[in-house]
């Protein structure tokens, strides 16, 4: 555990009321450590549910409830470039401006007005960081990549509540020659190796804005937590996580192409990254200890940024033979969009010893998982079939 996460947990362990009422002297050393800097992530990160990297935290796959389709917001991974800001919903305003609007000065909207003016929608999506699986470039392919060493837990499937970006853009007077939109976050400016790069921001094509992009205030029927973008975030369903700007303060609608370090320097492999690839995970820890000589029902999930999953094949003999996994019934389509697919596999009386479990999914667009993921220095898009080690006991 980092000193940072120790600090967070000590503070959160105090009853909320006690904390609010306590003075610095009452809290003693705890308070002075907390005073050294607010934690980067505000929600609790129990060690059984999360791997805590300080400003980022990933979900542990072994903590996923196999019977539950959606990821509860409390369990969702967090990726912060700096730290979660505490924003006030009543004074919050979104500014929409730029030369892609009839009046470039644009408009400003509060949350109430946003809710009043535009029809509310619900969209399900798989929310995932571009670098999910990054550590596997090292552990599985022997080519380490720079960045947070996520295993496979920088992902979740949720249903968002909000409004269509296209409705807001039409109302704001979007011109037909607008080519892109850029969301800008209200979190602190991001400083990389002494260079201030300004607020986290990333442009995306107008086509995505007019297709399924959302301005979301809710997740699974709850208000967004501060860590996930309260009071309002952009959601670009199926796209790289960075596209879904949290704590959205500004939308620039532009008649010419915009760039930012988040689509040129990062989240770019020969071009800005868009839809996430196909990936799969077993709901097991790495090196899971499993009983020998018993019939085991193993579960996992597969997902794709582009389309629902069509099929999943699994191998329990390190890839020599493959069988079809049993796919879970897709949840009733109450919302637009698509989440992930749950699956299971019955492993009959495995012998004692070390084994590798593999899962390979294919989506409805025919995209599948390769044996080897294409290396890139920032470790994006690790989509190869993961060789998941388990130990079957005597
Ligand atoms: N304003 C802002 N938006 C942001 C980020 C950020 O640091 N600041 N991180 C991005 C990245 S890289 C990811 S993967 C997702 C993570 O969203 P989550 O923390 O709600 O899971 O938010 C994106 N939006
Ligand atoms: Mo990300």
CSV table of C-alpha atoms and ligand atoms in Angstrom, one decimal:
chain,number,residue,atom,x,y,z
A,1,UNK,CA,0.0,0.0,0.0
A,2,UNK,CA,1.3,3.5,-0.8
A,3,UNK,CA,1.5,6.1,2.0
A,4,UNK,CA,-1.1,7.9,0.1
A,5,UNK,CA,-3.7,5.1,0.3
A,6,UNK,CA,-2.9,4.6,4.0
A,7,UNK,CA,-3.7,8.2,4.5
A,8,UNK,CA,-7.0,7.9,2.7
A,9,UNK,CA,-8.1,4.8,4.5
A,10,UNK,CA,-7.3,6.1,8.0
A,11,UNK,CA,-9.3,9.2,7.3
A,12,UNK,CA,-12.3,7.3,5.8
A,13,UNK,CA,-12.3,4.9,8.7
A,14,UNK,CA,-13.5,7.7,10.9
A,15,UNK,CA,-17.3,8.0,11.2
A,16,UNK,CA,-18.3,10.8,8.8
A,17,UNK,CA,-20.1,12.8,11.5
A,18,UNK,CA,-17.1,12.5,13.9
A,19,UNK,CA,-14.8,13.7,11.2
A,20,UNK,CA,-16.9,16.7,10.3
A,21,UNK,CA,-17.2,17.8,13.9
A,22,UNK,CA,-13.6,17.2,14.9
A,23,UNK,CA,-11.0,19.9,15.1
A,24,UNK,CA,-7.5,19.4,13.9
A,25,UNK,CA,-6.1,19.0,17.4
A,26,UNK,CA,-8.8,16.4,18.2
A,27,UNK,CA,-7.7,14.4,15.2
A,28,UNK,CA,-4.0,14.8,15.9
A,29,UNK,CA,-1.6,13.1,13.6
A,30,UNK,CA,-4.3,11.8,11.4
A,31,UNK,CA,-5.5,15.2,10.5
A,32,UNK,CA,-2.0,16.6,9.9
A,33,UNK,CA,-1.3,13.8,7.5
A,34,UNK,CA,-4.6,14.3,5.7
A,35,UNK,CA,-3.9,18.0,5.6
A,36,UNK,CA,-0.7,17.3,3.6
A,37,UNK,CA,-3.0,16.9,0.6
A,38,UNK,CA,-6.5,15.7,0.0
A,39,UNK,CA,-6.7,12.1,-1.3
A,40,UNK,CA,-6.8,11.7,-5.1
A,41,UNK,CA,-9.8,9.3,-4.9
A,42,UNK,CA,-12.6,10.0,-2.4
A,43,UNK,CA,-14.6,6.8,-2.4
A,44,UNK,CA,-13.5,3.8,-0.2
A,45,UNK,CA,-11.3,1.3,-1.9
A,46,UNK,CA,-11.5,-1.9,0.2
A,47,UNK,CA,-8.4,-4.0,-0.5
A,48,UNK,CA,-10.6,-7.1,-1.3
A,49,UNK,CA,-12.3,-5.1,-4.1
A,50,UNK,CA,-9.6,-2.8,-5.5
A,51,UNK,CA,-5.9,-2.6,-6.3
A,52,UNK,CA,-5.0,1.0,-5.3
A,53,UNK,CA,-2.4,2.8,-7.3
A,54,UNK,CA,-2.9,6.2,-5.6
A,55,UNK,CA,-4.6,8.3,-8.2
A,56,UNK,CA,-5.9,5.2,-10.0
A,57,UNK,CA,-7.6,2.1,-8.7
A,58,UNK,CA,-8.7,-1.1,-10.5
A,59,UNK,CA,-11.4,-3.5,-9.7
A,60,UNK,CA,-10.4,-7.0,-8.6
A,61,UNK,CA,-12.0,-9.6,-10.9
A,62,UNK,CA,-12.3,-12.1,-8.1
A,63,UNK,CA,-14.5,-9.6,-6.3
A,64,UNK,CA,-17.1,-9.5,-9.1
A,65,UNK,CA,-20.5,-11.0,-8.3
A,66,UNK,CA,-21.1,-13.5,-11.1
A,67,UNK,CA,-24.9,-13.1,-10.8
A,68,UNK,CA,-24.8,-9.3,-11.3
A,69,UNK,CA,-24.8,-7.9,-14.8
A,70,UNK,CA,-23.8,-4.3,-14.1
A,71,UNK,CA,-20.9,-3.0,-12.1
A,72,UNK,CA,-22.0,-1.0,-9.1
A,73,UNK,CA,-20.6,2.5,-9.1
A,74,UNK,CA,-18.9,1.8,-5.7
A,75,UNK,CA,-16.9,-1.0,-7.5
A,76,UNK,CA,-16.0,0.8,-10.7
A,77,UNK,CA,-12.3,1.5,-11.4
A,78,UNK,CA,-11.1,5.1,-11.1
A,79,UNK,CA,-8.6,6.8,-13.4
A,80,UNK,CA,-7.6,10.3,-12.4
A,81,UNK,CA,-4.8,12.4,-14.0
A,82,UNK,CA,-4.7,14.5,-10.9
A,83,UNK,CA,-7.3,14.2,-8.2
A,84,UNK,CA,-11.1,14.2,-7.8
A,85,UNK,CA,-12.4,17.7,-7.4
A,86,UNK,CA,-15.3,18.5,-5.1
A,87,UNK,CA,-17.8,20.4,-7.2
A,88,UNK,CA,-21.0,22.1,-6.2
A,89,UNK,CA,-24.0,21.1,-8.3
A,90,UNK,CA,-26.0,24.2,-7.6
A,91,UNK,CA,-23.3,26.6,-9.0
A,92,UNK,CA,-22.2,24.2,-11.7
A,93,UNK,CA,-22.4,25.5,-15.3
A,94,UNK,CA,-21.5,23.8,-18.6
A,95,UNK,CA,-20.2,26.2,-21.3
A,96,UNK,CA,-20.8,25.2,-24.9
A,97,UNK,CA,-19.0,27.5,-27.4
A,98,UNK,CA,-16.8,27.6,-30.5
A,99,UNK,CA,-16.8,28.5,-34.2
A,100,UNK,CA,-18.8,25.3,-34.9
A,101,UNK,CA,-21.8,27.1,-33.5
A,102,UNK,CA,-23.9,29.8,-35.2
A,103,UNK,CA,-22.9,32.1,-32.4
A,104,UNK,CA,-19.4,31.3,-31.4
A,105,UNK,CA,-19.8,32.9,-27.9
A,106,UNK,CA,-22.1,30.0,-27.2
A,107,UNK,CA,-24.4,29.2,-24.3
A,108,UNK,CA,-24.1,28.3,-20.6
A,109,UNK,CA,-26.3,25.7,-19.0
A,110,UNK,CA,-26.9,24.6,-15.4
A,111,UNK,CA,-27.9,21.1,-14.4
A,112,UNK,CA,-31.6,21.9,-13.8
A,113,UNK,CA,-31.8,23.6,-17.2
A,114,UNK,CA,-30.2,20.6,-18.8
A,115,UNK,CA,-32.7,18.2,-17.2
A,116,UNK,CA,-35.6,20.5,-18.1
A,117,UNK,CA,-34.8,21.2,-21.7
A,118,UNK,CA,-33.7,17.8,-23.0
A,119,UNK,CA,-35.3,14.3,-23.0
A,120,UNK,CA,-33.6,12.0,-20.4
A,121,UNK,CA,-32.0,8.8,-21.8
A,122,UNK,CA,-30.5,5.6,-20.5
A,123,UNK,CA,-27.6,4.0,-22.3
A,124,UNK,CA,-25.6,0.9,-21.3
A,125,UNK,CA,-21.9,0.8,-22.1
A,126,UNK,CA,-18.7,-0.9,-21.2
A,127,UNK,CA,-16.5,1.7,-19.6
A,128,UNK,CA,-12.9,0.9,-19.9
A,129,UNK,CA,-9.5,2.5,-19.8
A,130,UNK,CA,-7.4,2.4,-23.0
A,131,UNK,CA,-4.5,0.9,-21.0
A,132,UNK,CA,-6.5,-1.9,-19.4
A,133,UNK,CA,-4.4,-5.1,-19.4
A,134,UNK,CA,-1.2,-3.0,-19.8
A,135,UNK,CA,0.8,-5.1,-17.3
A,136,UNK,CA,0.3,-8.1,-19.5
A,137,UNK,CA,2.6,-6.5,-22.2
A,138,UNK,CA,5.2,-7.3,-19.6
A,139,UNK,CA,4.1,-10.4,-17.8
A,140,UNK,CA,2.8,-12.2,-20.9
A,141,UNK,CA,4.8,-10.8,-23.8
A,142,UNK,CA,8.0,-9.7,-22.0
A,143,UNK,CA,7.8,-6.1,-23.4
A,144,UNK,CA,7.1,-3.7,-20.6
A,145,UNK,CA,5.1,-0.6,-21.4
A,146,UNK,CA,5.0,2.7,-19.5
A,147,UNK,CA,2.0,3.7,-17.4
A,148,UNK,CA,-0.3,2.3,-14.6
A,149,UNK,CA,0.3,-1.5,-14.5
A,150,UNK,CA,-3.4,-2.4,-14.8
A,151,UNK,CA,-4.2,-6.1,-14.9
A,152,UNK,CA,-7.7,-6.4,-16.4
A,153,UNK,CA,-9.7,-4.5,-13.9
A,154,UNK,CA,-9.8,-1.0,-15.4
A,155,UNK,CA,-13.3,-1.8,-16.8
A,156,UNK,CA,-16.9,-2.0,-15.8
A,157,UNK,CA,-20.3,-2.2,-17.4
A,158,UNK,CA,-22.9,0.4,-16.4
A,159,UNK,CA,-26.1,2.1,-17.4
A,160,UNK,CA,-25.7,5.9,-17.7
A,161,UNK,CA,-28.5,8.4,-17.2
A,162,UNK,CA,-28.3,11.7,-18.9
A,163,UNK,CA,-29.1,13.5,-22.2
A,164,UNK,CA,-28.0,13.1,-25.8
A,165,UNK,CA,-25.2,15.4,-26.7
A,166,UNK,CA,-26.8,15.8,-30.2
A,167,UNK,CA,-29.9,17.3,-28.6
A,168,UNK,CA,-27.7,19.8,-26.7
A,169,UNK,CA,-25.7,20.7,-29.8
A,170,UNK,CA,-28.8,21.2,-31.9
A,171,UNK,CA,-30.2,23.6,-29.3
A,172,UNK,CA,-26.9,25.4,-28.9
A,173,UNK,CA,-26.9,26.1,-32.7
A,174,UNK,CA,-24.4,23.7,-34.1
A,175,UNK,CA,-23.4,24.6,-37.7
A,176,UNK,CA,-23.4,22.0,-40.5
A,177,UNK,CA,-19.7,22.5,-41.0
A,178,UNK,CA,-18.7,21.6,-37.4
A,179,UNK,CA,-16.2,18.8,-37.5
A,180,UNK,CA,-15.3,18.1,-33.9
A,181,UNK,CA,-16.2,18.6,-30.3
A,182,UNK,CA,-13.8,18.9,-27.4
A,183,UNK,CA,-14.7,18.3,-23.8
A,184,UNK,CA,-12.7,20.0,-21.1
A,185,UNK,CA,-12.5,18.8,-17.4
A,186,UNK,CA,-12.7,21.0,-14.3
A,187,UNK,CA,-10.1,19.0,-12.4
A,188,UNK,CA,-6.7,20.5,-11.8
A,189,UNK,CA,-4.4,21.2,-14.8
A,190,UNK,CA,-2.2,18.3,-15.6
A,191,UNK,CA,1.6,18.7,-15.2
A,192,UNK,CA,3.7,16.1,-16.9
A,193,UNK,CA,7.5,16.1,-16.0
A,194,UNK,CA,7.3,19.8,-15.2
A,195,UNK,CA,5.3,20.8,-18.3
A,196,UNK,CA,1.8,22.2,-17.6
A,197,UNK,CA,-0.5,20.7,-20.3
A,198,UNK,CA,-3.7,22.5,-19.1
A,199,UNK,CA,-7.0,20.8,-18.2
A,200,UNK,CA,-7.6,17.3,-19.3
A,201,UNK,CA,-9.4,17.6,-22.7
A,202,UNK,CA,-9.8,15.6,-25.9
A,203,UNK,CA,-11.4,16.3,-29.2
A,204,UNK,CA,-13.6,13.8,-31.0
A,205,UNK,CA,-15.4,13.7,-34.4
A,206,UNK,CA,-18.8,15.3,-34.7
A,207,UNK,CA,-20.1,12.0,-36.0
A,208,UNK,CA,-19.7,10.4,-32.6
A,209,UNK,CA,-21.2,13.5,-31.0
A,210,UNK,CA,-24.3,13.2,-33.2
A,211,UNK,CA,-24.5,9.4,-32.8
A,212,UNK,CA,-24.5,8.1,-29.2
A,213,UNK,CA,-22.5,10.6,-27.1
A,214,UNK,CA,-24.1,11.5,-23.8
A,215,UNK,CA,-23.9,14.1,-21.1
A,216,UNK,CA,-24.4,11.9,-18.0
A,217,UNK,CA,-25.4,12.8,-14.4
A,218,UNK,CA,-26.2,9.3,-13.3
A,219,UNK,CA,-24.9,5.7,-13.1
A,220,UNK,CA,-27.2,2.7,-12.6
A,221,UNK,CA,-29.9,5.1,-11.3
A,222,UNK,CA,-27.6,6.9,-8.7
A,223,UNK,CA,-26.1,10.4,-9.1
A,224,UNK,CA,-22.5,10.2,-10.3
A,225,UNK,CA,-20.0,9.9,-7.4
A,226,UNK,CA,-17.4,12.7,-7.2
A,227,UNK,CA,-14.7,10.2,-8.4
A,228,UNK,CA,-16.7,9.4,-11.6
A,229,UNK,CA,-17.4,12.9,-12.7
A,230,UNK,CA,-20.0,14.6,-10.5
A,231,UNK,CA,-22.0,16.5,-11.4
A,232,UNK,CA,-21.8,15.9,-15.2
A,233,UNK,CA,-19.5,13.9,-17.4
A,234,UNK,CA,-19.2,13.2,-21.1
A,235,UNK,CA,-19.8,9.5,-22.1
A,236,UNK,CA,-18.7,8.2,-25.5
A,237,UNK,CA,-20.0,4.7,-25.3
A,238,UNK,CA,-17.5,2.0,-26.3
A,239,UNK,CA,-14.7,4.4,-26.8
A,240,UNK,CA,-11.4,4.7,-24.9
A,241,UNK,CA,-12.0,5.8,-21.4
A,242,UNK,CA,-10.2,9.1,-21.9
A,243,UNK,CA,-12.9,10.2,-24.4
A,244,UNK,CA,-15.4,10.3,-21.5
A,245,UNK,CA,-14.3,13.6,-19.8
A,246,UNK,CA,-15.3,13.8,-16.2
A,247,UNK,CA,-16.3,17.0,-14.4
A,248,UNK,CA,-17.2,18.4,-17.7
A,249,UNK,CA,-16.8,22.2,-17.7
A,250,UNK,CA,-16.7,23.1,-21.3
A,251,UNK,CA,-17.6,21.8,-24.8
A,252,UNK,CA,-15.9,23.4,-27.7
A,253,UNK,CA,-17.6,22.8,-31.0
A,254,UNK,CA,-15.2,23.5,-33.8
A,255,UNK,CA,-15.3,24.0,-37.6
A,256,UNK,CA,-11.7,22.9,-37.8
A,257,UNK,CA,-9.8,19.9,-36.4
A,258,UNK,CA,-8.7,20.4,-32.8
A,259,UNK,CA,-5.9,18.6,-31.1
A,260,UNK,CA,-4.8,18.1,-27.5
A,261,UNK,CA,-2.0,16.1,-25.9
A,262,UNK,CA,-4.7,13.5,-25.1
A,263,UNK,CA,-5.3,12.6,-28.7
A,264,UNK,CA,-1.8,13.3,-30.1
A,265,UNK,CA,0.8,12.4,-27.5
A,266,UNK,CA,-1.3,9.9,-25.7
A,267,UNK,CA,-4.2,7.6,-26.6
A,268,UNK,CA,-2.8,7.5,-30.1
A,269,UNK,CA,-1.4,4.6,-32.1
A,270,UNK,CA,-0.8,6.0,-35.6
A,271,UNK,CA,-4.0,8.1,-35.1
A,272,UNK,CA,-6.3,9.0,-32.2
A,273,UNK,CA,-7.8,5.9,-30.6
A,274,UNK,CA,-11.6,5.4,-30.8
A,275,UNK,CA,-13.5,2.2,-30.0
A,276,UNK,CA,-12.0,-0.2,-27.5
A,277,UNK,CA,-11.0,-3.7,-28.7
A,278,UNK,CA,-12.3,-7.1,-27.6
A,279,UNK,CA,-11.2,-8.5,-24.2
A,280,UNK,CA,-12.1,-11.3,-21.8
A,281,UNK,CA,-11.5,-11.9,-18.1
A,282,UNK,CA,-12.0,-14.8,-15.7
A,283,UNK,CA,-13.6,-13.9,-12.4
A,284,UNK,CA,-10.6,-15.3,-10.6
A,285,UNK,CA,-7.4,-13.9,-9.1
A,286,UNK,CA,-4.2,-14.6,-10.8
A,287,UNK,CA,-2.8,-17.9,-9.5
A,288,UNK,CA,-6.2,-18.8,-8.0
A,289,UNK,CA,-6.1,-21.9,-5.8
A,290,UNK,CA,-8.7,-24.4,-7.0
A,291,UNK,CA,-9.6,-27.8,-5.5
A,292,UNK,CA,-8.4,-30.9,-7.4
A,293,UNK,CA,-10.7,-33.7,-8.5
A,294,UNK,CA,-13.9,-31.7,-8.4
A,295,UNK,CA,-16.1,-30.4,-11.1
A,296,UNK,CA,-15.6,-26.7,-11.2
A,297,UNK,CA,-17.9,-24.1,-12.6
A,298,UNK,CA,-15.8,-21.1,-13.7
A,299,UNK,CA,-17.2,-17.8,-14.7
A,300,UNK,CA,-16.0,-14.8,-16.7
A,301,UNK,CA,-17.0,-12.0,-19.0
A,302,UNK,CA,-16.1,-10.7,-22.5
A,303,UNK,CA,-16.7,-7.3,-24.0
A,304,UNK,CA,-16.0,-5.1,-27.0
A,305,UNK,CA,-16.2,-1.4,-27.5
A,306,UNK,CA,-17.7,-1.8,-31.0
A,307,UNK,CA,-20.5,-4.4,-30.8
A,308,UNK,CA,-22.0,-7.1,-28.5
A,309,UNK,CA,-20.1,-10.4,-28.1
A,310,UNK,CA,-21.1,-13.1,-30.5
A,311,UNK,CA,-19.1,-16.1,-29.1
A,312,UNK,CA,-16.5,-17.0,-26.5
A,313,UNK,CA,-14.2,-20.0,-26.6
A,314,UNK,CA,-12.2,-21.3,-23.6
A,315,UNK,CA,-9.2,-23.5,-23.1
A,316,UNK,CA,-8.1,-25.1,-19.8
A,317,UNK,CA,-5.0,-26.8,-21.3
A,318,UNK,CA,-3.0,-23.7,-22.2
A,319,UNK,CA,-4.5,-23.3,-25.7
A,320,UNK,CA,-4.2,-26.9,-27.0
A,321,UNK,CA,-8.0,-27.5,-27.2
A,322,UNK,CA,-10.9,-25.1,-27.2
A,323,UNK,CA,-14.6,-25.4,-26.4
A,324,UNK,CA,-17.4,-22.9,-26.5
A,325,UNK,CA,-18.2,-21.2,-23.2
A,326,UNK,CA,-21.8,-21.2,-22.1
A,327,UNK,CA,-23.0,-17.6,-22.6
A,328,UNK,CA,-25.2,-16.0,-20.0
A,329,UNK,CA,-28.6,-14.8,-21.2
A,330,UNK,CA,-28.3,-11.2,-22.3
A,331,UNK,CA,-30.2,-8.9,-20.0
A,332,UNK,CA,-33.5,-7.6,-21.3
A,333,UNK,CA,-32.9,-4.7,-23.5
A,334,UNK,CA,-34.3,-2.0,-21.3
A,335,UNK,CA,-31.8,0.6,-22.4
A,336,UNK,CA,-29.9,1.5,-25.6
A,337,UNK,CA,-26.3,0.5,-26.1
A,338,UNK,CA,-24.6,-2.7,-25.0
A,339,UNK,CA,-22.7,-4.1,-22.0
A,340,UNK,CA,-20.6,-7.2,-21.6
A,341,UNK,CA,-21.4,-10.9,-21.9
A,342,UNK,CA,-21.2,-13.2,-18.9
A,343,UNK,CA,-20.1,-16.7,-19.5
A,344,UNK,CA,-19.3,-19.9,-17.7
A,345,UNK,CA,-17.4,-23.1,-18.2
A,346,UNK,CA,-17.6,-26.4,-16.4
A,347,UNK,CA,-14.1,-27.9,-15.8
A,348,UNK,CA,-14.4,-31.6,-15.0
A,349,UNK,CA,-12.1,-32.8,-12.3
A,350,UNK,CA,-8.9,-31.0,-13.2
A,351,UNK,CA,-5.7,-32.8,-12.1
A,352,UNK,CA,-3.5,-31.2,-9.4
A,353,UNK,CA,-0.8,-28.8,-10.8
A,354,UNK,CA,-0.4,-25.5,-12.5
A,355,UNK,CA,-2.7,-24.7,-15.4
A,356,UNK,CA,-3.4,-21.8,-17.7
A,357,UNK,CA,-7.0,-20.8,-18.4
A,358,UNK,CA,-7.6,-19.0,-21.7
A,359,UNK,CA,-10.7,-17.2,-23.1
A,360,UNK,CA,-11.1,-15.8,-26.6
A,361,UNK,CA,-14.1,-13.7,-27.6
A,362,UNK,CA,-15.4,-12.5,-30.9
A,363,UNK,CA,-17.8,-9.7,-31.3
A,364,UNK,CA,-20.7,-9.3,-33.8
A,365,UNK,CA,-18.4,-7.2,-36.1
A,366,UNK,CA,-16.1,-10.3,-36.3
A,367,UNK,CA,-13.4,-8.6,-34.3
A,368,UNK,CA,-11.6,-11.2,-32.1
A,369,UNK,CA,-8.7,-11.5,-29.7
A,370,UNK,CA,-5.3,-12.3,-31.2
A,371,UNK,CA,-2.6,-14.5,-29.6
A,372,UNK,CA,-0.2,-11.5,-29.3
A,373,UNK,CA,-1.2,-7.9,-28.7
A,374,UNK,CA,0.6,-5.3,-30.9
A,375,UNK,CA,3.2,-3.6,-28.7
A,376,UNK,CA,3.1,0.2,-28.3
A,377,UNK,CA,5.2,2.2,-25.9
A,378,UNK,CA,2.3,3.4,-23.8
A,379,UNK,CA,0.8,0.0,-23.5
A,380,UNK,CA,-2.7,0.6,-25.0
A,381,UNK,CA,-5.1,-1.9,-26.3
A,382,UNK,CA,-3.8,-5.1,-24.8
A,383,UNK,CA,-6.4,-7.4,-26.5
A,384,UNK,CA,-4.5,-10.7,-26.7
A,385,UNK,CA,-5.9,-13.8,-25.2
A,386,UNK,CA,-4.8,-13.7,-21.6
A,387,UNK,CA,-3.0,-16.8,-20.2
A,388,UNK,CA,-4.5,-16.9,-16.7
A,389,UNK,CA,-2.5,-19.0,-14.3
A,390,UNK,CA,-4.3,-21.1,-11.7
A,391,UNK,CA,-3.0,-23.7,-9.2
A,392,UNK,CA,-5.1,-26.8,-8.8
A,393,UNK,CA,-4.4,-28.3,-5.3
A,394,UNK,CA,-4.2,-31.9,-4.2
B,1,LIG,N1,-11.5,15.5,-16.4
B,1,LIG,C1,-11.0,14.2,-16.5
B,1,LIG,N2,-11.7,13.3,-17.3
B,1,LIG,C2,-11.2,12.1,-17.4
B,1,LIG,C3,-10.0,11.7,-16.8
B,1,LIG,C4,-9.3,12.7,-16.0
B,1,LIG,O1,-8.3,12.4,-15.4
B,1,LIG,N3,-9.9,13.9,-15.9
B,1,LIG,N4,-9.5,10.4,-17.0
B,1,LIG,C5,-10.0,9.7,-18.2
B,1,LIG,C6,-9.6,8.3,-18.3
B,1,LIG,S1,-8.0,8.0,-18.8
B,1,LIG,C7,-10.4,7.3,-18.0
B,1,LIG,S2,-10.0,5.7,-18.3
B,1,LIG,C8,-11.8,7.6,-17.5
B,1,LIG,C9,-12.0,6.9,-16.2
B,1,LIG,O2,-13.3,7.1,-15.7
B,1,LIG,P1,-13.7,6.7,-14.2
B,1,LIG,O3,-12.6,7.2,-13.3
B,1,LIG,O4,-15.0,7.3,-13.9
B,1,LIG,O5,-13.8,5.2,-14.2
B,1,LIG,O6,-12.1,9.0,-17.3
B,1,LIG,C10,-11.5,9.8,-18.3
B,1,LIG,N5,-11.9,11.2,-18.1
B,2,LIG,MO1,-7.9,5.8,-19.3
